[in-house]
Tab-separated table of C-alpha atoms in Angstrom:
chain	number	residue	atom	x	y	z
A	1	UNK	CA	-17.229	13.961	13.734
A	2	UNK	CA	-20.989	13.518	13.235
A	3	UNK	CA	-22.145	10.549	11.210
A	4	UNK	CA	-22.859	11.327	7.552
A	5	UNK	CA	-26.487	10.685	6.566
A	6	UNK	CA	-25.526	8.557	3.537
A	7	UNK	CA	-23.118	6.467	5.593
A	8	UNK	CA	-25.673	6.077	8.350
A	9	UNK	CA	-28.158	4.760	5.781
A	10	UNK	CA	-25.625	2.190	4.541
A	11	UNK	CA	-24.447	1.027	7.965
A	12	UNK	CA	-28.056	0.687	9.089
A	13	UNK	CA	-28.167	-2.448	6.938
A	14	UNK	CA	-25.640	-4.085	9.315
A	15	UNK	CA	-26.309	-5.424	12.864
A	16	UNK	CA	-27.129	-3.079	15.746
A	17	UNK	CA	-23.677	-3.256	17.345
A	18	UNK	CA	-22.140	-1.936	14.106
A	19	UNK	CA	-24.039	1.354	14.248
A	20	UNK	CA	-21.525	4.211	14.600
A	21	UNK	CA	-21.662	6.906	17.260
A	22	UNK	CA	-18.812	8.783	15.539
A	23	UNK	CA	-16.748	8.545	12.377
A	24	UNK	CA	-13.813	10.114	10.576
A	25	UNK	CA	-12.517	9.789	7.003
A	26	UNK	CA	-9.157	8.082	6.577
A	27	UNK	CA	-6.669	9.011	3.886
A	28	UNK	CA	-3.208	7.709	3.067
A	29	UNK	CA	-0.617	9.395	0.899
A	30	UNK	CA	0.445	5.940	-0.324
A	31	UNK	CA	-2.967	4.720	-1.401
A	32	UNK	CA	-3.550	4.589	-5.150
A	33	UNK	CA	-6.586	2.331	-5.275
A	34	UNK	CA	-9.179	5.104	-5.466
A	35	UNK	CA	-11.165	3.597	-2.592
A	36	UNK	CA	-12.493	5.848	0.178
A	37	UNK	CA	-12.247	4.784	3.810
A	38	UNK	CA	-13.944	5.865	7.022
A	39	UNK	CA	-13.163	4.789	10.580
A	40	UNK	CA	-16.359	4.206	12.539
A	41	UNK	CA	-16.542	3.887	16.319
A	42	UNK	CA	-19.245	1.442	17.354
A	43	UNK	CA	-20.302	-0.907	20.145
A	44	UNK	CA	-18.533	-3.720	18.243
A	45	UNK	CA	-15.340	-1.691	18.269
A	46	UNK	CA	-13.591	0.365	15.584
A	47	UNK	CA	-14.795	-0.505	12.097
A	48	UNK	CA	-13.635	0.352	8.583
A	49	UNK	CA	-16.180	1.352	5.954
A	50	UNK	CA	-14.774	1.098	2.433
A	51	UNK	CA	-16.331	2.529	-0.691
A	52	UNK	CA	-14.771	0.755	-3.640
A	53	UNK	CA	-14.203	2.725	-6.864
A	54	UNK	CA	-17.066	2.502	-9.328
A	55	UNK	CA	-14.758	0.833	-11.875
A	56	UNK	CA	-13.608	-2.116	-9.768
A	57	UNK	CA	-13.893	-4.599	-8.342
A	58	UNK	CA	-16.975	-5.937	-10.062
A	59	UNK	CA	-19.549	-7.663	-7.897
A	60	UNK	CA	-18.249	-11.029	-9.098
A	61	UNK	CA	-14.659	-10.082	-8.223
A	62	UNK	CA	-15.645	-8.807	-4.775
A	63	UNK	CA	-17.589	-11.994	-4.092
A	64	UNK	CA	-14.447	-13.991	-4.983
A	65	UNK	CA	-12.300	-11.811	-2.711
A	66	UNK	CA	-14.675	-12.122	0.216
A	67	UNK	CA	-15.152	-15.866	-0.258
A	68	UNK	CA	-11.361	-16.303	-0.200
A	69	UNK	CA	-11.037	-14.230	2.990
A	70	UNK	CA	-13.756	-16.223	4.729
A	71	UNK	CA	-12.006	-19.408	3.582
A	72	UNK	CA	-8.564	-18.469	4.923
A	73	UNK	CA	-10.170	-17.455	8.213
A	74	UNK	CA	-11.734	-20.915	8.455
A	75	UNK	CA	-8.295	-22.376	7.684
A	76	UNK	CA	-6.841	-20.561	10.694
A	77	UNK	CA	-5.373	-17.387	9.190
A	78	UNK	CA	-6.994	-14.502	11.091
A	79	UNK	CA	-4.783	-11.483	10.352
A	80	UNK	CA	-7.244	-10.035	7.852
A	81	UNK	CA	-10.192	-7.622	8.122
A	82	UNK	CA	-12.940	-10.210	7.665
A	83	UNK	CA	-15.978	-8.660	5.887
A	84	UNK	CA	-19.017	-8.247	8.123
A	85	UNK	CA	-22.374	-9.491	6.919
A	86	UNK	CA	-25.465	-7.313	6.572
A	87	UNK	CA	-28.698	-8.203	8.306
A	88	UNK	CA	-29.574	-10.116	5.123
A	89	UNK	CA	-26.254	-12.033	5.164
A	90	UNK	CA	-24.633	-10.145	2.293
A	91	UNK	CA	-20.966	-9.183	2.426
A	92	UNK	CA	-21.417	-5.753	0.847
A	93	UNK	CA	-23.944	-3.073	-0.022
A	94	UNK	CA	-24.501	-1.636	-3.492
A	95	UNK	CA	-25.373	2.057	-3.273
A	96	UNK	CA	-24.950	5.102	-5.502
A	97	UNK	CA	-22.970	3.202	-8.151
A	98	UNK	CA	-20.439	1.813	-5.663
A	99	UNK	CA	-19.885	-1.336	-3.616
A	100	UNK	CA	-19.574	-0.642	0.125
A	101	UNK	CA	-17.881	-3.010	2.569
A	102	UNK	CA	-17.703	-3.000	6.372
A	103	UNK	CA	-14.861	-4.732	8.240
A	104	UNK	CA	-13.140	-4.541	11.633
A	105	UNK	CA	-10.459	-1.875	11.893
A	106	UNK	CA	-7.228	-3.796	12.388
A	107	UNK	CA	-4.648	-2.609	14.933
A	108	UNK	CA	-1.188	-1.551	13.879
A	109	UNK	CA	0.464	0.747	11.371
A	110	UNK	CA	1.989	0.268	7.920
A	111	UNK	CA	5.307	1.724	9.061
A	112	UNK	CA	7.922	-0.667	7.660
A	113	UNK	CA	9.604	2.133	5.712
A	114	UNK	CA	10.029	4.112	8.929
A	115	UNK	CA	11.384	1.122	10.907
A	116	UNK	CA	12.836	-1.560	8.622
A	117	UNK	CA	14.422	-4.421	10.579
A	118	UNK	CA	15.380	-8.027	9.736
A	119	UNK	CA	12.735	-9.269	12.196
A	120	UNK	CA	10.008	-7.251	10.479
A	121	UNK	CA	11.094	-8.473	7.053
A	122	UNK	CA	11.088	-12.072	8.289
A	123	UNK	CA	7.630	-11.720	9.841
A	124	UNK	CA	6.148	-10.126	6.722
A	125	UNK	CA	7.298	-13.007	4.494
A	126	UNK	CA	6.225	-15.568	7.095
A	127	UNK	CA	2.761	-14.001	7.274
A	128	UNK	CA	2.462	-14.043	3.489
A	129	UNK	CA	3.449	-17.724	3.445
A	130	UNK	CA	0.792	-18.541	6.040
A	131	UNK	CA	-1.816	-16.700	3.980
A	132	UNK	CA	-0.783	-18.696	0.901
A	133	UNK	CA	-1.011	-21.957	2.813
A	134	UNK	CA	-4.504	-21.102	4.045
A	135	UNK	CA	-5.658	-20.005	0.567
A	136	UNK	CA	-4.179	-23.024	-1.241
A	137	UNK	CA	-7.278	-25.141	-0.574
A	138	UNK	CA	-9.706	-22.549	-1.988
A	139	UNK	CA	-11.138	-23.875	-5.272
A	140	UNK	CA	-10.283	-21.861	-8.402
A	141	UNK	CA	-11.397	-22.704	-11.961
A	142	UNK	CA	-7.845	-23.239	-13.225
A	143	UNK	CA	-5.080	-24.520	-10.944
A	144	UNK	CA	-2.505	-25.062	-13.689
A	145	UNK	CA	0.119	-25.714	-14.640
A	146	UNK	CA	-0.403	-22.773	-16.968
A	147	UNK	CA	1.123	-19.401	-17.792
A	148	UNK	CA	1.030	-16.748	-15.076
A	149	UNK	CA	-2.001	-14.503	-15.824
A	150	UNK	CA	-0.143	-11.486	-14.438
A	151	UNK	CA	2.897	-11.999	-16.639
A	152	UNK	CA	0.742	-12.566	-19.721
A	153	UNK	CA	-1.115	-9.339	-18.971
A	154	UNK	CA	2.116	-7.387	-18.468
A	155	UNK	CA	3.586	-8.794	-21.657
A	156	UNK	CA	0.545	-7.594	-23.607
A	157	UNK	CA	0.846	-4.130	-22.033
A	158	UNK	CA	4.542	-3.880	-22.824
A	159	UNK	CA	4.028	-4.965	-26.429
A	160	UNK	CA	1.229	-2.406	-26.753
A	161	UNK	CA	3.484	0.364	-25.443
A	162	UNK	CA	6.268	-0.570	-27.825
A	163	UNK	CA	3.943	-0.761	-30.821
A	164	UNK	CA	2.682	2.807	-30.540
A	165	UNK	CA	1.430	3.274	-27.013
A	166	UNK	CA	4.441	5.303	-25.884
A	167	UNK	CA	4.062	7.587	-28.896
A	168	UNK	CA	0.406	8.168	-27.993
A	169	UNK	CA	1.344	8.944	-24.401
A	170	UNK	CA	3.997	11.435	-25.511
A	171	UNK	CA	1.562	13.196	-27.831
A	172	UNK	CA	-0.993	13.442	-25.013
A	173	UNK	CA	1.348	15.491	-22.804
A	174	UNK	CA	0.274	19.127	-22.958
A	175	UNK	CA	2.674	21.561	-21.216
A	176	UNK	CA	-0.102	24.135	-20.933
A	177	UNK	CA	-2.284	21.800	-18.870
A	178	UNK	CA	0.267	20.968	-16.172
A	179	UNK	CA	3.602	22.707	-16.830
A	180	UNK	CA	5.557	21.127	-13.958
A	181	UNK	CA	4.441	17.612	-14.923
A	182	UNK	CA	5.289	17.836	-18.621
A	183	UNK	CA	9.098	17.470	-18.337
A	184	UNK	CA	8.728	14.572	-15.909
A	185	UNK	CA	6.290	12.800	-18.192
A	186	UNK	CA	8.562	13.171	-21.201
A	187	UNK	CA	11.528	11.946	-19.152
A	188	UNK	CA	9.657	8.840	-17.982
A	189	UNK	CA	8.485	8.023	-21.489
A	190	UNK	CA	12.046	8.385	-22.805
A	191	UNK	CA	13.287	6.007	-20.098
A	192	UNK	CA	10.534	3.527	-20.910
A	193	UNK	CA	11.375	3.629	-24.633
A	194	UNK	CA	15.025	2.944	-23.820
A	195	UNK	CA	14.553	0.186	-21.222
A	196	UNK	CA	11.401	-1.675	-22.305
A	197	UNK	CA	12.976	-3.544	-25.254
A	198	UNK	CA	15.594	-4.982	-22.884
A	199	UNK	CA	12.892	-6.587	-20.762
A	200	UNK	CA	10.661	-7.804	-23.582
A	201	UNK	CA	12.564	-11.057	-24.213
A	202	UNK	CA	12.837	-11.762	-20.476
A	203	UNK	CA	9.131	-11.206	-20.017
A	204	UNK	CA	8.302	-13.459	-22.975
A	205	UNK	CA	10.465	-16.182	-21.481
A	206	UNK	CA	8.882	-15.852	-18.027
A	207	UNK	CA	5.355	-15.789	-19.465
A	208	UNK	CA	6.095	-19.098	-21.180
A	209	UNK	CA	6.759	-20.925	-17.914
A	210	UNK	CA	3.841	-23.069	-16.684
A	211	UNK	CA	3.021	-22.586	-13.007
A	212	UNK	CA	0.346	-23.554	-10.490
A	213	UNK	CA	-2.373	-21.052	-9.567
A	214	UNK	CA	-4.240	-20.229	-6.360
A	215	UNK	CA	-5.752	-17.070	-4.829
A	216	UNK	CA	-2.995	-14.466	-4.464
A	217	UNK	CA	-3.003	-10.873	-3.227
A	218	UNK	CA	-1.155	-9.438	-6.271
A	219	UNK	CA	-0.795	-5.998	-4.644
A	220	UNK	CA	1.021	-6.844	-1.422
A	221	UNK	CA	3.584	-4.169	-0.503
A	222	UNK	CA	4.715	-2.264	2.572
A	223	UNK	CA	1.626	-0.020	2.656
A	224	UNK	CA	-0.595	-3.104	3.018
A	225	UNK	CA	1.286	-4.778	5.897
A	226	UNK	CA	0.384	-3.607	9.419
A	227	UNK	CA	2.752	-3.941	12.367
A	228	UNK	CA	2.516	-3.776	16.135
A	229	UNK	CA	6.146	-3.656	17.173
A	230	UNK	CA	7.969	-6.210	15.026
A	231	UNK	CA	4.938	-8.473	14.677
A	232	UNK	CA	2.602	-8.335	11.686
A	233	UNK	CA	-0.868	-7.499	12.984
A	234	UNK	CA	-2.667	-7.738	9.664
A	235	UNK	CA	-2.782	-7.582	5.881
A	236	UNK	CA	-5.141	-5.105	4.203
A	237	UNK	CA	-6.489	-4.086	0.792
A	238	UNK	CA	-7.420	-7.117	-1.288
A	239	UNK	CA	-8.896	-5.373	-4.326
A	240	UNK	CA	-6.361	-6.935	-6.714
A	241	UNK	CA	-6.797	-10.513	-5.499
A	242	UNK	CA	-6.983	-13.015	-8.366
A	243	UNK	CA	-5.743	-16.543	-9.127
A	244	UNK	CA	-1.982	-16.288	-9.636
A	245	UNK	CA	1.257	-18.042	-8.751
A	246	UNK	CA	2.567	-17.355	-5.246
A	247	UNK	CA	5.941	-16.271	-6.652
A	248	UNK	CA	4.245	-13.087	-7.880
A	249	UNK	CA	3.227	-12.148	-4.337
A	250	UNK	CA	6.701	-12.904	-2.988
A	251	UNK	CA	8.295	-10.709	-5.657
A	252	UNK	CA	5.773	-7.908	-5.100
A	253	UNK	CA	6.269	-7.865	-1.334
A	254	UNK	CA	10.052	-8.082	-1.465
A	255	UNK	CA	10.121	-5.388	-4.122
A	256	UNK	CA	8.331	-3.099	-1.680
A	257	UNK	CA	10.284	-4.089	1.444
A	258	UNK	CA	13.780	-4.825	0.156
A	259	UNK	CA	14.014	-2.479	-2.815
A	260	UNK	CA	17.539	-2.787	-4.234
A	261	UNK	CA	19.016	-4.306	-1.061
A	262	UNK	CA	20.290	-7.715	-2.198
A	263	UNK	CA	20.891	-8.900	1.372
A	264	UNK	CA	17.256	-8.244	2.232
A	265	UNK	CA	16.140	-10.084	-0.915
A	266	UNK	CA	18.137	-13.158	0.105
A	267	UNK	CA	16.925	-12.911	3.687
A	268	UNK	CA	13.332	-12.651	2.527
A	269	UNK	CA	13.587	-15.554	0.077
């Protein structure tokens, strides 16, 4: 596919060996981030151009993400798409209301769901642990012990839903707009209204526990773990990275890999 003029203008800000001679858009049915990706073929090798959504991350958040990735690389963890610098030594380009980022295209496929094995589960958790170890020395403003920011945020969301948010969502469902979605939406809201109160006390209790904080991925699941055979070749998509407790990442990854399989949960832990 010929190189898009806009993309060519953006990539021109990067070194000569990054200039693409061909490109193709990349889409994934399991991607919900709103980012757009292109695979570029260049003298440096295959590259990934990412256009972040206009809403997030902010420039400050992206600078934190990139600084953490450069830090873990210096600490010896290399299974990440390290951001490439522009000719002016910036890690991204701001253009047309978006932040654009260029990284190497990592080998492998996010195919755990197609080939789940104990070895793959073991290697995914081991890779996550090595990332955490490398990121532990990155300075963050608050290292704790303090409440988990993610749990506090989820508690606020749940309380908001129970104090009128679910009613607002139900009233916003219009069968005429999307007839096949309306019954599903009403069913999900009914389930949420039934189950949410059961979890409220548990969430309050968990949010009251003081924990240590460090950079965590916060959105690590099977679609973000690449494999070559049984080995993890890389971790991708760091848009949700924030200071958090590592237990959140472990729970997020095992939730995506193990599901309801208790044996896999124990094996992973």
